[in-house]
Tab-separated table of C-alpha atoms (C1' of nucleotides) in Angstrom:
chain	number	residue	atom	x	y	z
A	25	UNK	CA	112.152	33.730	175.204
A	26	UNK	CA	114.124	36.955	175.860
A	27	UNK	CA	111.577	39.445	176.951
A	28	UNK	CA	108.254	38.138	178.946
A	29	UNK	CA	105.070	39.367	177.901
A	30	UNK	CA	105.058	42.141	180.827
A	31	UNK	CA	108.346	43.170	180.164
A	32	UNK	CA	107.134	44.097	176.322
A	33	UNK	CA	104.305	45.732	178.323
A	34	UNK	CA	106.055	48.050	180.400
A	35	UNK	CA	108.820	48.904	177.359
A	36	UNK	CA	105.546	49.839	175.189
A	37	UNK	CA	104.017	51.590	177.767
A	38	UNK	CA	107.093	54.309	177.765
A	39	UNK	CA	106.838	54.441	174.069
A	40	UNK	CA	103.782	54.921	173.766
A	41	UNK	CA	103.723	57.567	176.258
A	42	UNK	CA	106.823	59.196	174.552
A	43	UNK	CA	105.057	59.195	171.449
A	44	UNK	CA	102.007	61.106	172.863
A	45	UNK	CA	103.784	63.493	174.443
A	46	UNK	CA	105.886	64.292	171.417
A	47	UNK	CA	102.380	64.316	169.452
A	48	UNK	CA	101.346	67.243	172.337
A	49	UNK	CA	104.513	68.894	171.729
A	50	UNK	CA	104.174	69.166	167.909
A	51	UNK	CA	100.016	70.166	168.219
A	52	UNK	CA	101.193	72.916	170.215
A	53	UNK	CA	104.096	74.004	167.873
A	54	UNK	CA	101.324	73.662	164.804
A	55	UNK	CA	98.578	75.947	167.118
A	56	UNK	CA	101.531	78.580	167.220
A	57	UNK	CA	102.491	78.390	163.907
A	58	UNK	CA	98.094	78.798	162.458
A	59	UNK	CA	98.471	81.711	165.085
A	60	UNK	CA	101.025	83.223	162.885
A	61	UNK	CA	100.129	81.912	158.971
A	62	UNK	CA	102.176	84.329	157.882
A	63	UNK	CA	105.403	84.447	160.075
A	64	UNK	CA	108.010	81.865	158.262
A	65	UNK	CA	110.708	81.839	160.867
A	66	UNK	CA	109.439	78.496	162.443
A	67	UNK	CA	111.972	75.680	162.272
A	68	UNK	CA	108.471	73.089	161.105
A	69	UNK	CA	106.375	73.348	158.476
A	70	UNK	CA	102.942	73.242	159.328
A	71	UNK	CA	102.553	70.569	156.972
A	72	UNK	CA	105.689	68.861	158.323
A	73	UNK	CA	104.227	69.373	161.866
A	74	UNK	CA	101.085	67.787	160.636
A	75	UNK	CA	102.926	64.613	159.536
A	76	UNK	CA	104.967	64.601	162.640
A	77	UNK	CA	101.998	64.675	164.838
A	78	UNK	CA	100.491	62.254	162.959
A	79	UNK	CA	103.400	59.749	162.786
A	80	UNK	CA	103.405	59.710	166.869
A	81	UNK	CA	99.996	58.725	167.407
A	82	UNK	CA	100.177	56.467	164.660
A	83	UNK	CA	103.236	54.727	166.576
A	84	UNK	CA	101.275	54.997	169.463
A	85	UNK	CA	98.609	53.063	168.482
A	86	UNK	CA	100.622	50.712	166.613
A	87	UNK	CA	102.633	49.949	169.880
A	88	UNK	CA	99.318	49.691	171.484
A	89	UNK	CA	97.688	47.489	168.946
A	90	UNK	CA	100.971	45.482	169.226
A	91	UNK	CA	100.004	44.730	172.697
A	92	UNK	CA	96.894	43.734	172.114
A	93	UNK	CA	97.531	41.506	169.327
A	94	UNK	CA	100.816	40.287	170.825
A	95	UNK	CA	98.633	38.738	173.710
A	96	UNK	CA	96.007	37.983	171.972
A	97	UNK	CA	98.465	35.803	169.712
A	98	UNK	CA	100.005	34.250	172.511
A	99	UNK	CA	96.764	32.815	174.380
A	100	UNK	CA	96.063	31.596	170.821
A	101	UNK	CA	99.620	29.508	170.329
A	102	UNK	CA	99.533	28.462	174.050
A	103	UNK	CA	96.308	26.458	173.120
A	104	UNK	CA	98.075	25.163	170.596
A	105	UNK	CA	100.024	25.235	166.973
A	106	UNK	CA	99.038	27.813	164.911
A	107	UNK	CA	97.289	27.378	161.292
A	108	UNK	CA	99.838	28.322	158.703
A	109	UNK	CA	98.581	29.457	155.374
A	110	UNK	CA	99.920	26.088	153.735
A	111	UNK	CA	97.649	24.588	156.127
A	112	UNK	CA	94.987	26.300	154.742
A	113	UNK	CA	96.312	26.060	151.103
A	114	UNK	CA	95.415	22.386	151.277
A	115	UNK	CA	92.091	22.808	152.154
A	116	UNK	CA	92.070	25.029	148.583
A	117	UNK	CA	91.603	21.806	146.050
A	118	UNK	CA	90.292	21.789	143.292
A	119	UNK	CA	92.038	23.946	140.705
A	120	UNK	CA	94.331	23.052	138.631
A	121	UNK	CA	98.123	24.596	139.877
A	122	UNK	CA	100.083	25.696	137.513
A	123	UNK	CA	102.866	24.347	139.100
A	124	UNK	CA	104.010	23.335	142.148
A	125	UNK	CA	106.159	24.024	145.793
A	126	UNK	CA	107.188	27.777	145.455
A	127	UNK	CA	104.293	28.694	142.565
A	128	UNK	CA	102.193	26.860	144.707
A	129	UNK	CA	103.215	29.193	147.509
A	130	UNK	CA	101.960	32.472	145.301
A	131	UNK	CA	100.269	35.207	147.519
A	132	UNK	CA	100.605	32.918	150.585
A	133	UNK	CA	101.237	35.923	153.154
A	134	UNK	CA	100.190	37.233	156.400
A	135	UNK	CA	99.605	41.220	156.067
A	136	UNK	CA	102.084	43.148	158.222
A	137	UNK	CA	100.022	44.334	160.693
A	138	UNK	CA	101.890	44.700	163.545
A	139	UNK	CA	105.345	45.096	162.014
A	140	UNK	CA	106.695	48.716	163.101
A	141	UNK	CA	106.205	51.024	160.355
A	142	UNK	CA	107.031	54.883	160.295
A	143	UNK	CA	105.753	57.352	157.404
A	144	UNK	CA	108.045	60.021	156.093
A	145	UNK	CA	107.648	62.753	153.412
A	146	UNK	CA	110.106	64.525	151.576
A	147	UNK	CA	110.653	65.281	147.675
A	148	UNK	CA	113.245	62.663	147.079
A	149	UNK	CA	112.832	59.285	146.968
A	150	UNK	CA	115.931	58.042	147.246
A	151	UNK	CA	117.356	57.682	150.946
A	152	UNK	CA	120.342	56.081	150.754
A	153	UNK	CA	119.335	51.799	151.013
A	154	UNK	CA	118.769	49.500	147.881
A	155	UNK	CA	115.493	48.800	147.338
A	156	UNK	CA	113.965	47.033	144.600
A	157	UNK	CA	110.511	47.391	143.055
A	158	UNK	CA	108.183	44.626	143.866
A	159	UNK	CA	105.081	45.784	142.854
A	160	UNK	CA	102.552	49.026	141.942
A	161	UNK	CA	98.586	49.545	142.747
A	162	UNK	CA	96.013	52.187	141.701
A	163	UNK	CA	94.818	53.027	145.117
A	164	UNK	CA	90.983	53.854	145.605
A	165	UNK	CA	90.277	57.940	145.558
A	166	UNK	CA	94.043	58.367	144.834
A	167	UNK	CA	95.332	60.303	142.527
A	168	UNK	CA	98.918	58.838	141.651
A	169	UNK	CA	99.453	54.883	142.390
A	170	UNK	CA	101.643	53.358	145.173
A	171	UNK	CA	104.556	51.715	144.717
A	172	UNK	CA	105.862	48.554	146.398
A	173	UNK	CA	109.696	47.850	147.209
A	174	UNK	CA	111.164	45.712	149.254
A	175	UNK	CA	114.950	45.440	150.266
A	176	UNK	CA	117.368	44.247	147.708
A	177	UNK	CA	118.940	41.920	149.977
A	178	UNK	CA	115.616	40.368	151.062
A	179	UNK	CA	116.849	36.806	149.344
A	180	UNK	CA	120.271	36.707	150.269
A	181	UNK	CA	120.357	38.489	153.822
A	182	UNK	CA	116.512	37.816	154.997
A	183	UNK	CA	116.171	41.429	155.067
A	184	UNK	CA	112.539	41.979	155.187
A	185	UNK	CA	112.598	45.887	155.318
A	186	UNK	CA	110.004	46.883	152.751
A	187	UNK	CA	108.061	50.799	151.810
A	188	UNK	CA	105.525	51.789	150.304
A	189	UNK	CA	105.875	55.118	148.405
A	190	UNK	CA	102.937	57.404	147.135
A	191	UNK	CA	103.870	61.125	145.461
A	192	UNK	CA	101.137	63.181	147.361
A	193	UNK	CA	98.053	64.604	145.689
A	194	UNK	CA	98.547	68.418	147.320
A	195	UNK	CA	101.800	68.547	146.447
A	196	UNK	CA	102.875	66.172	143.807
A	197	UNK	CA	106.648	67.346	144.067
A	198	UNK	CA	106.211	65.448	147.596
A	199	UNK	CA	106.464	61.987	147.938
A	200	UNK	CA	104.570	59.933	151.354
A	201	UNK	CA	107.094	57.260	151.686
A	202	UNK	CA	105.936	54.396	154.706
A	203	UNK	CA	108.675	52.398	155.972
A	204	UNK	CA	107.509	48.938	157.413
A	205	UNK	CA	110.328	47.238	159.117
A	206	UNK	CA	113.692	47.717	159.660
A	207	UNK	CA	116.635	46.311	158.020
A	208	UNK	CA	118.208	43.716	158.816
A	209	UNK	CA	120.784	42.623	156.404
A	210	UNK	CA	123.519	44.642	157.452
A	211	UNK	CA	122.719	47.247	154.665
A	212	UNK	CA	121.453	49.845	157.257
A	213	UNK	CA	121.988	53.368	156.494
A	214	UNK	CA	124.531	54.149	159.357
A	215	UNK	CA	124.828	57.734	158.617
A	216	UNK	CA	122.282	60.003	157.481
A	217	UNK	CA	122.466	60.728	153.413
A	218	UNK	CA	122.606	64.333	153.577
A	219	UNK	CA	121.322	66.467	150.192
A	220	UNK	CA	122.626	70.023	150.693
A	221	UNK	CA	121.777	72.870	148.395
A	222	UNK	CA	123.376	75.998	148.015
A	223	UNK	CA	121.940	79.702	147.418
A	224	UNK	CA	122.660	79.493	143.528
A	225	UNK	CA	122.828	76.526	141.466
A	226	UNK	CA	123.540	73.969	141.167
A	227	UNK	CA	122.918	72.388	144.173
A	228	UNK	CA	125.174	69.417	145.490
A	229	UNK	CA	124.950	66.254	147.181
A	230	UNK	CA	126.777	65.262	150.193
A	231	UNK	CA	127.014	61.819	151.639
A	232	UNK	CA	128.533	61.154	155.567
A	233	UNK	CA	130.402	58.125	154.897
A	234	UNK	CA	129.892	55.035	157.417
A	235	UNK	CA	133.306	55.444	159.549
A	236	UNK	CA	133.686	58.845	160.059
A	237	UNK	CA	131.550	61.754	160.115
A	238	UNK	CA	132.774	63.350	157.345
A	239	UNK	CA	130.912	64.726	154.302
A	240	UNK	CA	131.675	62.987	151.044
A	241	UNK	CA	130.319	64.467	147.681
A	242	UNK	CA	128.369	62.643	146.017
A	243	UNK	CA	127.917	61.331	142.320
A	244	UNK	CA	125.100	63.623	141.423
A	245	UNK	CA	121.754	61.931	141.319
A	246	UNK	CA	118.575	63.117	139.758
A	247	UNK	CA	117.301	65.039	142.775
A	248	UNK	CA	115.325	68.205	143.023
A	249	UNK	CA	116.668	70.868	145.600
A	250	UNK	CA	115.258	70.426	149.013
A	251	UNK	CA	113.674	73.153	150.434
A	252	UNK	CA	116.228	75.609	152.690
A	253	UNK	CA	114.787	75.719	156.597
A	254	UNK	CA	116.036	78.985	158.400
A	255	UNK	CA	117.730	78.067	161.334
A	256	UNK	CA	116.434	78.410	164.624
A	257	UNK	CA	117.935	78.602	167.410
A	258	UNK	CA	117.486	76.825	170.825
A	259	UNK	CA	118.437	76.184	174.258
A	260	UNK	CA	120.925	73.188	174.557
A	261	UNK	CA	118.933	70.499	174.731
A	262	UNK	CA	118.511	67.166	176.100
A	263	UNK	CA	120.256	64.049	177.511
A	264	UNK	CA	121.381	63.235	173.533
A	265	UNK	CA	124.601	64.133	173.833
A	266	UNK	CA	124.970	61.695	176.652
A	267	UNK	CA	123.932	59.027	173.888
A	268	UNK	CA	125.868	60.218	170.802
A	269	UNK	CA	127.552	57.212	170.637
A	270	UNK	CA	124.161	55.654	168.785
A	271	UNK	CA	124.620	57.868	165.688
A	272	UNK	CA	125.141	54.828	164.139
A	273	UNK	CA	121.307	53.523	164.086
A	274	UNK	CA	119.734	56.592	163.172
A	275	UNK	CA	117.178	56.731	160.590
A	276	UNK	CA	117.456	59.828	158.875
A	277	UNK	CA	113.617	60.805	158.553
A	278	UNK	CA	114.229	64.079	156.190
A	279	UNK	CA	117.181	66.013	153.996
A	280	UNK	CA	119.003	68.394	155.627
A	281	UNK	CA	119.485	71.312	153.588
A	282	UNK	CA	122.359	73.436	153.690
A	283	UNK	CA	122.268	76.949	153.458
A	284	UNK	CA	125.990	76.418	152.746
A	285	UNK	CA	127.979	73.598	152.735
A	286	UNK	CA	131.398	75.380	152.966
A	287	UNK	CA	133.704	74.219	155.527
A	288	UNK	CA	133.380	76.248	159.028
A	289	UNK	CA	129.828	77.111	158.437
A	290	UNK	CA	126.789	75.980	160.780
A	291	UNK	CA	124.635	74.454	158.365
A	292	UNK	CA	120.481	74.145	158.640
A	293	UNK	CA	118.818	71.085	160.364
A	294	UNK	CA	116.887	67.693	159.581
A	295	UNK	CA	114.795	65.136	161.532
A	296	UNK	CA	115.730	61.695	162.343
A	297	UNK	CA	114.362	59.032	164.537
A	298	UNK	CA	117.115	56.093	166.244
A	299	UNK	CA	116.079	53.009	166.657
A	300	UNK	CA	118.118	52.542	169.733
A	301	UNK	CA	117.369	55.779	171.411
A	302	UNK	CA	113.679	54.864	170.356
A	303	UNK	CA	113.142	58.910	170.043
A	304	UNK	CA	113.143	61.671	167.035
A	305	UNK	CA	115.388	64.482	167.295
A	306	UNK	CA	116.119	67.469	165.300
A	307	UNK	CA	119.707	68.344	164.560
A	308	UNK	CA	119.884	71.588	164.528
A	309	UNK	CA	122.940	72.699	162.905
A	310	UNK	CA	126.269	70.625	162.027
A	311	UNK	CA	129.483	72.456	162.205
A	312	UNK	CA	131.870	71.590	159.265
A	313	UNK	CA	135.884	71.881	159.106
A	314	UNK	CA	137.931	72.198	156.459
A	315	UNK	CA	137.584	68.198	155.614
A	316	UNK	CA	134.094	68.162	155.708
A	317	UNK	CA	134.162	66.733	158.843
A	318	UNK	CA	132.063	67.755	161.797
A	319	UNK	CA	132.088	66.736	165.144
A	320	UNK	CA	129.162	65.274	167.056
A	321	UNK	CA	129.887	67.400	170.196
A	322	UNK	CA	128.874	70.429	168.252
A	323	UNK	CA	125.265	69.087	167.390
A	324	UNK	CA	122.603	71.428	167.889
A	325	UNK	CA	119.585	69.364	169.046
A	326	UNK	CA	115.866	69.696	169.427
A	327	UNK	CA	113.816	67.152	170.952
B	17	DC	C1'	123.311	37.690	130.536
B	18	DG	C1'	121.807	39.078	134.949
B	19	DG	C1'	119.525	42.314	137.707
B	20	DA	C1'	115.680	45.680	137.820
B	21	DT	C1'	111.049	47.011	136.461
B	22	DT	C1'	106.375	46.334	134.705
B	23	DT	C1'	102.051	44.434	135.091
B	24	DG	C1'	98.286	41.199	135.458
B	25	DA	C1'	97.076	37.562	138.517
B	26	DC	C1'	96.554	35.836	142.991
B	27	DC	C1'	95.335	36.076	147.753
B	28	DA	C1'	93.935	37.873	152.583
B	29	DA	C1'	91.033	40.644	154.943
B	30	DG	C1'	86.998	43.141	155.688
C	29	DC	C1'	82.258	41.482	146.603
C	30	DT	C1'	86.098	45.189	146.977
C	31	DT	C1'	90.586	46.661	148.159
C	32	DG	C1'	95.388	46.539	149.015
C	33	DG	C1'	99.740	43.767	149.268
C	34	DT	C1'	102.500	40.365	146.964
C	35	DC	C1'	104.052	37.210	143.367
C	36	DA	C1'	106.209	36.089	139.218
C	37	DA	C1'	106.378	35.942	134.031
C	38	DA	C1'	107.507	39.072	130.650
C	39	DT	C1'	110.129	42.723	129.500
C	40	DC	C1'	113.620	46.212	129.838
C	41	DC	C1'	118.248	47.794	130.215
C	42	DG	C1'	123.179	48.302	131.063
DNA sequence: CGGATTTGACCAAG
DNA sequence: CTTGGTCAAATCCG
């Protein structure tokens, strides 16, 4: 195998103390911001702060449970081979099938419990990948049901990237979307899909196409405006602009919303989490030119 | 006609 | 038993 057991370990171990940190970090932003109800100039929501604080423990106990399950799993397997649900489907006789080999196979899953899974909220649903509907529950003491999807390509590529999405019950214009898995059929959103809005109506879509980093209009698409975020200003950051080069694998967790999307204007800021910097960052504003184009250099980040 | 959605049934887990 | 996640036949839609 590539990585030992330990090695998993120890790469855990920094992500899981990452995440808690990050969770400390965004508890203290939220305890200034309930300071200060009524001051708006904070670049998080305290809503948004809530959900970010409660993403990082969740992926810290996820990483953790990982561990535990991870080892537990391979004691198990070490023993010997593992039961797999056909295994078990044989021991269900009896009933009449309806028909058999892939009918036969019908609800035969493991639940994804230790498959990586991030939660996001924003008020479009749309973010950029094909999904397909799979499925929809009523869930206990919720208001609106869930819906299933899974990735488009799950039958020719093997993608298994599925979400669950659930429009919220305090803010129904808001929709909890949980990722579970990323993809893996090529189809990965390589650039952040970017909705802008502009001070008066109507509001337009931009797109940053997958070779450059330019801004592409988009068709327009049934989206409501995103909310604007003031712009707030920070100290030059971090170690990310040693690592720009892995724009490619970020998952863009939120909209960005442009006060203006005219070329030459510092425009407002958005979260995203990459996969191979395994951290979430805030850009802070994107310079554009006269193309649309903006360079990485001038990034604005927030850790 | 083929791909997407709807929806009731099926199944695992607790 | 209840609940949530998935399947797949029926249906919709471009």
């Amino acid at each position: 195998m590539a990585t030992s057991w330990t090695e998993k370990i120890s790469i855990n171990r920094e992500r899981v103390v990452k995440e808690l940190v990050q969770g400390q970090e965004s508890a203290t932003h939220l305890q200034f911001l309930l300071e200060k109800p009524y001051g708006d100039n904070g670049f998080l929501s305290a809503n948004e702060l809530a959900v970010k604080i409660l993403r990082s423990f969740t992926e810290a106990l996820t990483l953790l449970t990982c561990d535990f399950v991870q080892n537990f799993q391979n004691q198990i397997t070490s023993q010997g081979d593992s039961a797999c649900c056909d295994d078990r489907r044989s021991e269900d006789s009896g009933e009449s099938r309806k028909r058999a080999t892939t009918k036969e196979r019908r609800g035969c899953y493991k639940r994804k419990k230790t498959s990586q899974s991030w939660t996001t909220v924003s008020d479009a649903i749309e973010d950029g990948h094909a999904w397909r509907k799979y499925g929809q529950k009523e869930i206990l003491n919720a208001k609106y049901p869930r819906s299933y999807f899974r990735c488009t390509h799950k039958y020719d590529k093997g993608c298994k990237a599925t979400k669950q999405v659930q429009r919220m019950e305090e803010d129904p214009q808001m929709y909890q979307t949980t990722y579970i898995g990323h993809h893996t059929c090529g189809d990965i959103l390589k650039v952040p899909q970017i909705i802008t809005t502009r001070d008066s109506s109507p509001w337009e879509s931009y797109k940053l196409t997958s070779n450059s980093n330019t801004l592409t209009q988009m068709d327009h698409q049934h989206h409501p405006p995103t909310k604007i975020k003031q712009e707030y200003k920070e100290e030059n950051p971090s170690d990310l602009t040693d690592n720009l080069s892995s724009l490619d694998s970020i998952i863009w967790k939120d909209l960005v919303a442009f006060e203006s999307a005219e070329p030459g204007d510092l425009v407002a800021s958005t979260e995203a989490t990459s996969q191979s910097l395994d951290m979430d960052f805030a850009v802070n504003s994107i310079e554009l030119d006269s193309d649309f184009h903006f360079d990485e250099s001038k990034f604005n980040y927030l850790t």
